[in-house]
mmCIF file of C-alpha atoms in Angstrom:
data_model
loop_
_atom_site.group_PDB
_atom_site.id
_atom_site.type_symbol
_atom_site.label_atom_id
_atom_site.label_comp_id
_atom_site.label_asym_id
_atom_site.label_seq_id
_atom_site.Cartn_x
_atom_site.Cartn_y
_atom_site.Cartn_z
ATOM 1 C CA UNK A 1 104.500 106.064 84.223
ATOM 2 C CA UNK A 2 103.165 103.327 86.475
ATOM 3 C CA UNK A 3 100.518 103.977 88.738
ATOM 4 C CA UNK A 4 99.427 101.027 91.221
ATOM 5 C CA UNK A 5 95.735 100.604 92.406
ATOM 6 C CA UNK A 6 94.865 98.491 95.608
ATOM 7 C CA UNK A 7 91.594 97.686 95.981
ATOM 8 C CA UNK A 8 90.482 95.946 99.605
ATOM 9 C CA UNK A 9 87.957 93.339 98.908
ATOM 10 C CA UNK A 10 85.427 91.699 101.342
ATOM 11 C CA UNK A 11 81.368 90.693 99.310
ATOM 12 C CA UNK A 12 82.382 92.472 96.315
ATOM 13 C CA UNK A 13 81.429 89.729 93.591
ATOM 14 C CA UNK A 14 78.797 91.576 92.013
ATOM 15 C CA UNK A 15 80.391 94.660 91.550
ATOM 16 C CA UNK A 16 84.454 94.197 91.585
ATOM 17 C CA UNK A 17 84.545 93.551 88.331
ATOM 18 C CA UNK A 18 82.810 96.390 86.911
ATOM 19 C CA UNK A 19 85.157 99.101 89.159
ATOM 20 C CA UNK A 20 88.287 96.839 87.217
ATOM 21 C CA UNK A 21 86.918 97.516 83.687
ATOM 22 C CA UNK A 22 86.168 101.417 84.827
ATOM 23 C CA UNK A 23 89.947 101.569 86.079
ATOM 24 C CA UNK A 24 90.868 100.419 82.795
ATOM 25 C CA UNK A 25 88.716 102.364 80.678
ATOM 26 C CA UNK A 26 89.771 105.430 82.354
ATOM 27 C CA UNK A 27 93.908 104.249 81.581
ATOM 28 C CA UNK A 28 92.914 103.851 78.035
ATOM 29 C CA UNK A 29 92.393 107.386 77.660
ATOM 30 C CA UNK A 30 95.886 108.266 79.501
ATOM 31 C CA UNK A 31 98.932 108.219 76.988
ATOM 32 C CA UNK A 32 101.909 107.806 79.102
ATOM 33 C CA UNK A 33 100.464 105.639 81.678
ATOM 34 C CA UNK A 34 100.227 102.261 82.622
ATOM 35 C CA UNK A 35 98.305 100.649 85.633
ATOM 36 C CA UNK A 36 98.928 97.821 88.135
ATOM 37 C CA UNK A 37 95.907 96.552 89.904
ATOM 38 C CA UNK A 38 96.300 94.561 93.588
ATOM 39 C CA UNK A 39 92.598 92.889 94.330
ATOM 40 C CA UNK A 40 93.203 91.918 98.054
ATOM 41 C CA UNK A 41 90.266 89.454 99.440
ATOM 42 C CA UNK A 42 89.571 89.788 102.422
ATOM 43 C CA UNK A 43 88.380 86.284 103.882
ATOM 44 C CA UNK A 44 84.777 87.131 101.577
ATOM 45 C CA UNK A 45 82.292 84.522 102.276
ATOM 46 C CA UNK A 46 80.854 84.899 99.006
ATOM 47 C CA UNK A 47 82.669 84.488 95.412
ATOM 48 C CA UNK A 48 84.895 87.317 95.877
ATOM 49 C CA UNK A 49 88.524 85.441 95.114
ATOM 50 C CA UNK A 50 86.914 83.739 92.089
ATOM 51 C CA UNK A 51 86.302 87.214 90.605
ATOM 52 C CA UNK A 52 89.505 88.043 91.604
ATOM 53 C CA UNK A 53 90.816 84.842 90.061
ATOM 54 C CA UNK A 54 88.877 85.670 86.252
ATOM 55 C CA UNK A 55 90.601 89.135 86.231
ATOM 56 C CA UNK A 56 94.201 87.779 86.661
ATOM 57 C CA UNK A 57 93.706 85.182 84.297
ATOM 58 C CA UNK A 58 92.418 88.119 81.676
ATOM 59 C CA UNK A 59 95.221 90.734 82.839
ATOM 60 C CA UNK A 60 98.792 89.804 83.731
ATOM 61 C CA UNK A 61 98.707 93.908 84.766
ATOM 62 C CA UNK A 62 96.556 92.272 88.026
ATOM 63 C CA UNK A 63 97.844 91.196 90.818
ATOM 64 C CA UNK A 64 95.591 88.871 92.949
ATOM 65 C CA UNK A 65 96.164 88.469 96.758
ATOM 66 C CA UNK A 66 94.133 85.979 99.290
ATOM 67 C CA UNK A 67 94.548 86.234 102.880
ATOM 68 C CA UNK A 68 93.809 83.618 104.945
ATOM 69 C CA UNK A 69 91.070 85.683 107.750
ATOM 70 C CA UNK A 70 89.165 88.273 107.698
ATOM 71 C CA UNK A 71 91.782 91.051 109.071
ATOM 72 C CA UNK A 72 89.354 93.874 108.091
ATOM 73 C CA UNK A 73 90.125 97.349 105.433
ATOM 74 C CA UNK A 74 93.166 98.456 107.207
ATOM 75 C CA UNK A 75 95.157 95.364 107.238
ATOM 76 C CA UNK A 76 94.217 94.674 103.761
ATOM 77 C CA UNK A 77 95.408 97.180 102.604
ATOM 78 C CA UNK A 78 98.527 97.017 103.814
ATOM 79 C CA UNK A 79 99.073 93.550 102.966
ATOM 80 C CA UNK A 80 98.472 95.278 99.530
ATOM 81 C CA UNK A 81 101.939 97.690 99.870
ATOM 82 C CA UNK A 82 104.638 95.258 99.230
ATOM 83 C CA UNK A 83 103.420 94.580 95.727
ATOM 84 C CA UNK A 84 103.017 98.300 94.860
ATOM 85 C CA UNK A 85 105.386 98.969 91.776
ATOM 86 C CA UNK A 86 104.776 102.556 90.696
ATOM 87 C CA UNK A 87 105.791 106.047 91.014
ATOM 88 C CA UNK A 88 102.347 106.819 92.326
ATOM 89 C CA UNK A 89 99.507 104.673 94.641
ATOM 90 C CA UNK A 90 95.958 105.130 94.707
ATOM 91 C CA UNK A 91 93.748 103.270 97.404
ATOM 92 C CA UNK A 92 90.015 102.901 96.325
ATOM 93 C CA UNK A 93 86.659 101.094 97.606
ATOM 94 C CA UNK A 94 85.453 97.594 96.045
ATOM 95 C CA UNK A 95 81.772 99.101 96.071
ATOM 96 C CA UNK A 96 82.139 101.364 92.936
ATOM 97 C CA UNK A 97 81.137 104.476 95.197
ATOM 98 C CA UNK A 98 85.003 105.874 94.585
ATOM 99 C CA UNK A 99 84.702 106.783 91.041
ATOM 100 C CA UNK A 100 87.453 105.434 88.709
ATOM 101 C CA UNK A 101 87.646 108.755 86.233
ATOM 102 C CA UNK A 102 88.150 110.595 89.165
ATOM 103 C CA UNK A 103 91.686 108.258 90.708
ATOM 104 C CA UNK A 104 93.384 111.035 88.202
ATOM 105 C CA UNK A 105 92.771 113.852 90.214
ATOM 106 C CA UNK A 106 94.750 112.053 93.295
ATOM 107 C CA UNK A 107 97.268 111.229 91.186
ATOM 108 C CA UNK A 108 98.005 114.463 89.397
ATOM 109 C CA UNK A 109 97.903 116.250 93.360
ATOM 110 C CA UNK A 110 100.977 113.931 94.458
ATOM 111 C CA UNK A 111 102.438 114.702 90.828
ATOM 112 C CA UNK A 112 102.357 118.129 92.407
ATOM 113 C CA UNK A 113 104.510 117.437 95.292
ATOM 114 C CA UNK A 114 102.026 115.888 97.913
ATOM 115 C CA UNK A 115 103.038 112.406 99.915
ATOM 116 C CA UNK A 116 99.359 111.916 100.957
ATOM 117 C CA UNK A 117 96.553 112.714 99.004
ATOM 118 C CA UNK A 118 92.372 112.118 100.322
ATOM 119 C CA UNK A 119 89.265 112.115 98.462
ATOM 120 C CA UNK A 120 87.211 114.701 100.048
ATOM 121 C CA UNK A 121 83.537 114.249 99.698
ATOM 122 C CA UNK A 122 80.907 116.953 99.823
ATOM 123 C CA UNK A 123 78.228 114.555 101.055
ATOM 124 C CA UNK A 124 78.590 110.928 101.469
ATOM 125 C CA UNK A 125 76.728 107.632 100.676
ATOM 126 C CA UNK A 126 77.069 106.519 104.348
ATOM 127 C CA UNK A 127 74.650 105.528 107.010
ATOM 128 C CA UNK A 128 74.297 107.824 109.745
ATOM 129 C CA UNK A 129 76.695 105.949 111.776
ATOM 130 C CA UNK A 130 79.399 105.504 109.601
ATOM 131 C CA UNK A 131 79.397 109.070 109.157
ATOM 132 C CA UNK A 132 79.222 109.902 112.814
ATOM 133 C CA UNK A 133 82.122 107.602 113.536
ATOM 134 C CA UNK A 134 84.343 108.740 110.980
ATOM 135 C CA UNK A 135 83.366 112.435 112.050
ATOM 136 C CA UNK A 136 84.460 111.911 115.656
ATOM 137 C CA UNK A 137 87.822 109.588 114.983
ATOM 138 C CA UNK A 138 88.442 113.096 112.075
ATOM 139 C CA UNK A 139 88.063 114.991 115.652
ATOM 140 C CA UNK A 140 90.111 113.584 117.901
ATOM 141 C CA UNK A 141 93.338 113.340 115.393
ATOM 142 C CA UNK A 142 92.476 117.195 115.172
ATOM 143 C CA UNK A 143 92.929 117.788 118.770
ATOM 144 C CA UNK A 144 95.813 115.412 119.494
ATOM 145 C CA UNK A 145 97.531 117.170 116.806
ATOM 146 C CA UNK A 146 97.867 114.167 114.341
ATOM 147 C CA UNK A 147 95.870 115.703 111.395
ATOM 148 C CA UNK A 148 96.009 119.182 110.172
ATOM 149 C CA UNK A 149 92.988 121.004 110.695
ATOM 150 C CA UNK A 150 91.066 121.418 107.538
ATOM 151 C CA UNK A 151 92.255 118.324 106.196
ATOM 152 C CA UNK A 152 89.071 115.372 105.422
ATOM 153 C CA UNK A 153 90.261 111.805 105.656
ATOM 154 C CA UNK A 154 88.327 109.036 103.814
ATOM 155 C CA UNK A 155 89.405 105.931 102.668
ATOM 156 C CA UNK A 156 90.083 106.707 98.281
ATOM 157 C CA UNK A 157 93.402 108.422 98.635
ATOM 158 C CA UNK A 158 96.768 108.704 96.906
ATOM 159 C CA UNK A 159 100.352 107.712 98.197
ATOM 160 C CA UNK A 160 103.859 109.258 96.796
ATOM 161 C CA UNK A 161 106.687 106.626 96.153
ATOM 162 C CA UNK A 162 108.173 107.774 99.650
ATOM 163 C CA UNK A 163 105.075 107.199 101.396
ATOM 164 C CA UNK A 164 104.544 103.731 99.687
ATOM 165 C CA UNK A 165 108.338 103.047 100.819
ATOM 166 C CA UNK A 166 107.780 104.686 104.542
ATOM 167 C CA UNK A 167 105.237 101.916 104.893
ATOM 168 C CA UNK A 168 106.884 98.722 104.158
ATOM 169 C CA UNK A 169 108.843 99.474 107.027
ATOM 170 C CA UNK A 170 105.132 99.261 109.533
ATOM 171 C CA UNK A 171 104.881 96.406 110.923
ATOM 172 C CA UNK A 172 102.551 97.369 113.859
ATOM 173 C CA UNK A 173 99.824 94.341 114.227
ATOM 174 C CA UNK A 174 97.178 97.419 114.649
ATOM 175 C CA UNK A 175 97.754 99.236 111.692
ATOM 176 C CA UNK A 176 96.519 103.104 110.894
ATOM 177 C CA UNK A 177 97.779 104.038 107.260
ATOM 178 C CA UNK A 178 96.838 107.255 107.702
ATOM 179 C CA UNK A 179 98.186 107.594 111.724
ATOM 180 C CA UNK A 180 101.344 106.408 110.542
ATOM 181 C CA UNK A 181 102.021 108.776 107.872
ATOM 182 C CA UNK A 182 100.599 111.818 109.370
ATOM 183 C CA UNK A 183 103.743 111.601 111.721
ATOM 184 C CA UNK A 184 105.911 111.604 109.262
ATOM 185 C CA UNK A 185 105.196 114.010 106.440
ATOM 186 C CA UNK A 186 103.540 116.839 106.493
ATOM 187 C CA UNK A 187 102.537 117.496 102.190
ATOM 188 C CA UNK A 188 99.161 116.559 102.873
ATOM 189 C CA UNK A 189 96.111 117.653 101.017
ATOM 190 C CA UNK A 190 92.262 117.009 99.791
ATOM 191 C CA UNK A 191 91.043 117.027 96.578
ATOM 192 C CA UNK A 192 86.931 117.590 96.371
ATOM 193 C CA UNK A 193 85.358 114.212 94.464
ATOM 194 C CA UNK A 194 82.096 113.121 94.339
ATOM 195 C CA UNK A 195 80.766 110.298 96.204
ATOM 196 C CA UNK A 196 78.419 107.370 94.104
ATOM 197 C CA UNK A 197 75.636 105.207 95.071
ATOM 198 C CA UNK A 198 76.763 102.004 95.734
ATOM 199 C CA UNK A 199 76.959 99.780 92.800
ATOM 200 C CA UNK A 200 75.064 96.926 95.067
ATOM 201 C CA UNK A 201 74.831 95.756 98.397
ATOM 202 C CA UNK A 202 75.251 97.522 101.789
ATOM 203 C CA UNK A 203 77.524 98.622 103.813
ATOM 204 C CA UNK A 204 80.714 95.618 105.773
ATOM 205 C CA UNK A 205 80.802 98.089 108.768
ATOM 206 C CA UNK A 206 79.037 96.767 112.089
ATOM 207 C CA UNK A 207 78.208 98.598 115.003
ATOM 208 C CA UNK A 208 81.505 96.533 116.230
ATOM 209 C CA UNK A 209 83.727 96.782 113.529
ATOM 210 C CA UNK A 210 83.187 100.621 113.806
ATOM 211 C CA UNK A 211 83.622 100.768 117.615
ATOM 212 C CA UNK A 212 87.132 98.709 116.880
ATOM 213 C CA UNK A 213 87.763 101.142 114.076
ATOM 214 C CA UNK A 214 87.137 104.489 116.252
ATOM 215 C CA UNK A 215 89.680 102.650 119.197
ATOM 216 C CA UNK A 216 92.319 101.744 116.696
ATOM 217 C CA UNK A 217 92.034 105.607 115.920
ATOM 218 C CA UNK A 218 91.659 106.857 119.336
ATOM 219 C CA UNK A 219 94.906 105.047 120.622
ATOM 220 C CA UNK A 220 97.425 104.446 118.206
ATOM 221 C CA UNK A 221 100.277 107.174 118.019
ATOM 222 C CA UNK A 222 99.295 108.589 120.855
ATOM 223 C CA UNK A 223 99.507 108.770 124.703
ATOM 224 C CA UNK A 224 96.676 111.594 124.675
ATOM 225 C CA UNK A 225 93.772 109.117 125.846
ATOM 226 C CA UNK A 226 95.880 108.467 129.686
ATOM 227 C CA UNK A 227 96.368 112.050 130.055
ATOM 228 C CA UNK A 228 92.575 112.828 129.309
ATOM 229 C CA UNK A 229 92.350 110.007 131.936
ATOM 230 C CA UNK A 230 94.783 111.331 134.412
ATOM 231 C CA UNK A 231 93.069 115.172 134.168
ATOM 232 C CA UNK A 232 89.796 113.611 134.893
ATOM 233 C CA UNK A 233 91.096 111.762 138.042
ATOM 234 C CA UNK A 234 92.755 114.949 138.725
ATOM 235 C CA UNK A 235 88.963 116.961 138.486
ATOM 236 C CA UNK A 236 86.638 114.511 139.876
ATOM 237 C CA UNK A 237 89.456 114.255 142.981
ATOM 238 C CA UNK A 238 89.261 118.106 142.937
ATOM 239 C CA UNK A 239 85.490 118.010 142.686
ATOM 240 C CA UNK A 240 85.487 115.475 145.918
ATOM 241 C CA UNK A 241 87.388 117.547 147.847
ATOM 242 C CA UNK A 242 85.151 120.534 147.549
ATOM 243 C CA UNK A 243 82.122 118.563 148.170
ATOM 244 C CA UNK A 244 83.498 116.889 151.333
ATOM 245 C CA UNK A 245 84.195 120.911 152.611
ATOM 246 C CA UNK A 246 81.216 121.393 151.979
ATOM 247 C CA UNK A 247 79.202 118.774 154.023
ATOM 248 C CA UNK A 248 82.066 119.703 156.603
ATOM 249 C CA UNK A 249 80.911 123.039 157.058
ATOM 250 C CA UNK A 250 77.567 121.970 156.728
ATOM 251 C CA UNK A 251 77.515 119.547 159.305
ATOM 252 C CA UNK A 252 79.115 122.165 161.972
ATOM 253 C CA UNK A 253 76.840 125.272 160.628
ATOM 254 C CA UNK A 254 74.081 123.335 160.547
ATOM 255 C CA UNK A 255 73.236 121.033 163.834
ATOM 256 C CA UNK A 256 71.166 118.112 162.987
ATOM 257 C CA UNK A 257 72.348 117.670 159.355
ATOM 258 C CA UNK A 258 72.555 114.061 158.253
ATOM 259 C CA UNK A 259 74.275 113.776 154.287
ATOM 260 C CA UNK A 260 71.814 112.243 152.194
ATOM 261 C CA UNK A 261 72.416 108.403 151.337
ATOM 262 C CA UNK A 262 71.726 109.006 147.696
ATOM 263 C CA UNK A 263 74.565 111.554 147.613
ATOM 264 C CA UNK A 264 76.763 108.924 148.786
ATOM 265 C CA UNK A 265 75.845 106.243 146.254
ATOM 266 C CA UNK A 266 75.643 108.505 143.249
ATOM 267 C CA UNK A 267 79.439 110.032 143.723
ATOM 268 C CA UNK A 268 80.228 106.389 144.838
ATOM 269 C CA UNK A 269 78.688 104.839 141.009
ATOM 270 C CA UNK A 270 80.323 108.037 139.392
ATOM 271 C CA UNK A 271 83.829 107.584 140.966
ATOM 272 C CA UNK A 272 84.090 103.870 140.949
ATOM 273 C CA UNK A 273 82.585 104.189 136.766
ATOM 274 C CA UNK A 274 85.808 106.929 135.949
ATOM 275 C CA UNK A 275 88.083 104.265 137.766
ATOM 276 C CA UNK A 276 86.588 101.733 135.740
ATOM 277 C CA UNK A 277 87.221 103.977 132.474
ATOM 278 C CA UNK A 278 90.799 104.973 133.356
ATOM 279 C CA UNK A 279 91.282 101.334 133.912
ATOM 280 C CA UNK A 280 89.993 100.126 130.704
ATOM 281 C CA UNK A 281 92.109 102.671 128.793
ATOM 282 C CA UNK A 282 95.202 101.598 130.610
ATOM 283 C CA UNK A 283 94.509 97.854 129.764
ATOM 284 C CA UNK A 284 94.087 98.717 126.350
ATOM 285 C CA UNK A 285 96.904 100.533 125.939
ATOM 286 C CA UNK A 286 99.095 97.538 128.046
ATOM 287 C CA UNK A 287 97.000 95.054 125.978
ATOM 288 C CA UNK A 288 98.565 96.380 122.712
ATOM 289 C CA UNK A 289 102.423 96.340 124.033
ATOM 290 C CA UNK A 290 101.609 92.313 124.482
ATOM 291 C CA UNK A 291 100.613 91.599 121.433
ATOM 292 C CA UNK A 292 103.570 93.887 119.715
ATOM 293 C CA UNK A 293 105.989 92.018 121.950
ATOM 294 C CA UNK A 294 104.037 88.730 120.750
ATOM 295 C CA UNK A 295 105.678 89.896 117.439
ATOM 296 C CA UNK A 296 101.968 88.828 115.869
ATOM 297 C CA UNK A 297 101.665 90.046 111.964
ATOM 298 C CA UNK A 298 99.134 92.431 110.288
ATOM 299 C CA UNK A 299 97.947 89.746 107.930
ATOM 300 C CA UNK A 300 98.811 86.847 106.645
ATOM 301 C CA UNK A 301 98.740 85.839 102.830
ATOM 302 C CA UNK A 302 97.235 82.250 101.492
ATOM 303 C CA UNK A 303 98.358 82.834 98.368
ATOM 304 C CA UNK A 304 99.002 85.482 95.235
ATOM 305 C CA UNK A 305 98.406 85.396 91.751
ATOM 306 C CA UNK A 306 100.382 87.236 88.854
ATOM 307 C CA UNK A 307 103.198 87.888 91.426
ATOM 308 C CA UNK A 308 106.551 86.180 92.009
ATOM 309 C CA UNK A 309 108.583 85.395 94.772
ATOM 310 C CA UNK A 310 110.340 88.676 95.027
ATOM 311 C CA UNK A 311 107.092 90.663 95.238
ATOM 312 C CA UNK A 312 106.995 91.542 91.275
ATOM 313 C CA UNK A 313 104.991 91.441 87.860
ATOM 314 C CA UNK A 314 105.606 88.209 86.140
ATOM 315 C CA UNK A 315 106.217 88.349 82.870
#
């Protein structure tokens, strides 16, 4: 059986190829199966693609792909789909902190009947922030009802055939891998896995890139964000009412009475700053039916190595 590994890559010269020789020590000790490995570079500033380059030339079984900006994790890693080739996909980290022996486990849960398949880890390698962000984007699919409680996203997980196929058919130019198939299957589960050290280096994720991230989250596959946005107006219109009854009654109950100017200014800022909000959600969301309509891709490939024009292994 084939299994296909796609492995983002963005600064990962000192330690890509060490997770490559892992993945195929661990396939060694498999009778039965055979791997296919897709190294996507992301735009690296550093000597990623000529790692990349070294492995293909030592393994036909590699496929090689260079695209031509930095999209970011998501994007690569769909550019990675077309090429997929076997019965079962596993999506892993370039910083060896998703552990190669472990890719087994994922693969033997799908095996088992499961389209989508996550790493769930007890405690995690992260800064503080990544964790935070990923906790609250976790949260919000929760309560818009696009991830089944109990269920830990992270980004070493496992795709059935179907799902694989399902995705070739995404062409959204803000892509969510996970977003996307949580609406359409629902044999989703965790498998526990330990989380590693980093092999070297630090963490790719700004404070930007996570901010971009947690949006991406927040907005696609959903219209939940402009009806939070339309209660609020609904509440803070509510609230306004019952304060201006109030100063009403207070003004005729209470000769003399003269509302306070900062009253005025502080529902003023706190009105006109919820406009502001509900305005900057609405932009976003009109924002993103632009750029569909602008038909503009989710990557774009410079070039590939060990793969022909019809998206398979050369011989």
């Amino acid at each position: 059986m084939l299994i296909s590994i796609a492995i983002p890559c963005y600064n990962s010269s000192k330690t890509l190829r060490t997770v490559v020789t892992e993945i195929k020590d661990v396939f060694r000790q498999k009778i039965g199966y055979d791997y296919q490995i897709i190294l996507v570079n992301d735009n690296s500033p550093d000597k990623t693609y000529d790692v990349i380059r070294s492995l293909c030339a030592e393994d036909r079984r590699i496929i090689g792909v260079d695209l031509s900006k930095n999209y970011g994790q998501i994007s690569a890693q769909m550019a990675a789909i077309r090429f997929i080739k076997g019965e079962v996909a596993v999506f892993m980290d370039d910083d060896g902190q998703h552990a190669p022996a472990d890719l087994f486990q994922l693969v033997d849960k799908v095996l088992d009947g499961s389209d989508l398949v996550f790493a769930s880890f007890g405690k995690k390698q992260h800064s503080f922030l990544k964790k935070a962000t990923s906790a609250m984007n976790a949260k919000l699919l929760e309560m818009t009802n696009r991830k089944p409680k109990g269920i830990t996203i992270s980004s070493f997980f496992a795709l059935s055939r179907t799902a694989v196929d399902s995705l070739k058919d995404y062409k959204s130019p803000y892509p969510s891998i996970c977003g996307y198939l949580l609406q359409i299957t629902s044999k989703i589960s965790n498998v526990e896995l330990q989380h590693r050290d980093r092999l070297a280096g630090h963490s790719n994720y700004s404070l930007s890139k996570l901010v971009k991230l947690f949006l991406q989250g927040f907005t696609n596959f959903s219209i939940v964000p402009l009806r939070v946005s339309s209660f609020i107006g609904i509440f803070s219109a509510f609230i306004g009412f019952i304060i201006g009854i109030y100063y009403i009654i207070r003004r005729l109950f209470i000769p003399g009475t003269v509302s306070g100017f900062t009253a005025n200014i502080s529902a003023t800022l706190f009105i006109g700053g919820l406009i502001m909000l509900m305005l900057g959600m609405l932009g976003e969301y009109i924002g993103r039916i632009y750029i569909l309509l602008s038909d503009m891709p989710q990557y774009n490939i410079r070039e590939t190595i060990n793969e022909d024009k019809n998206g398979t292994k050369e011989k």
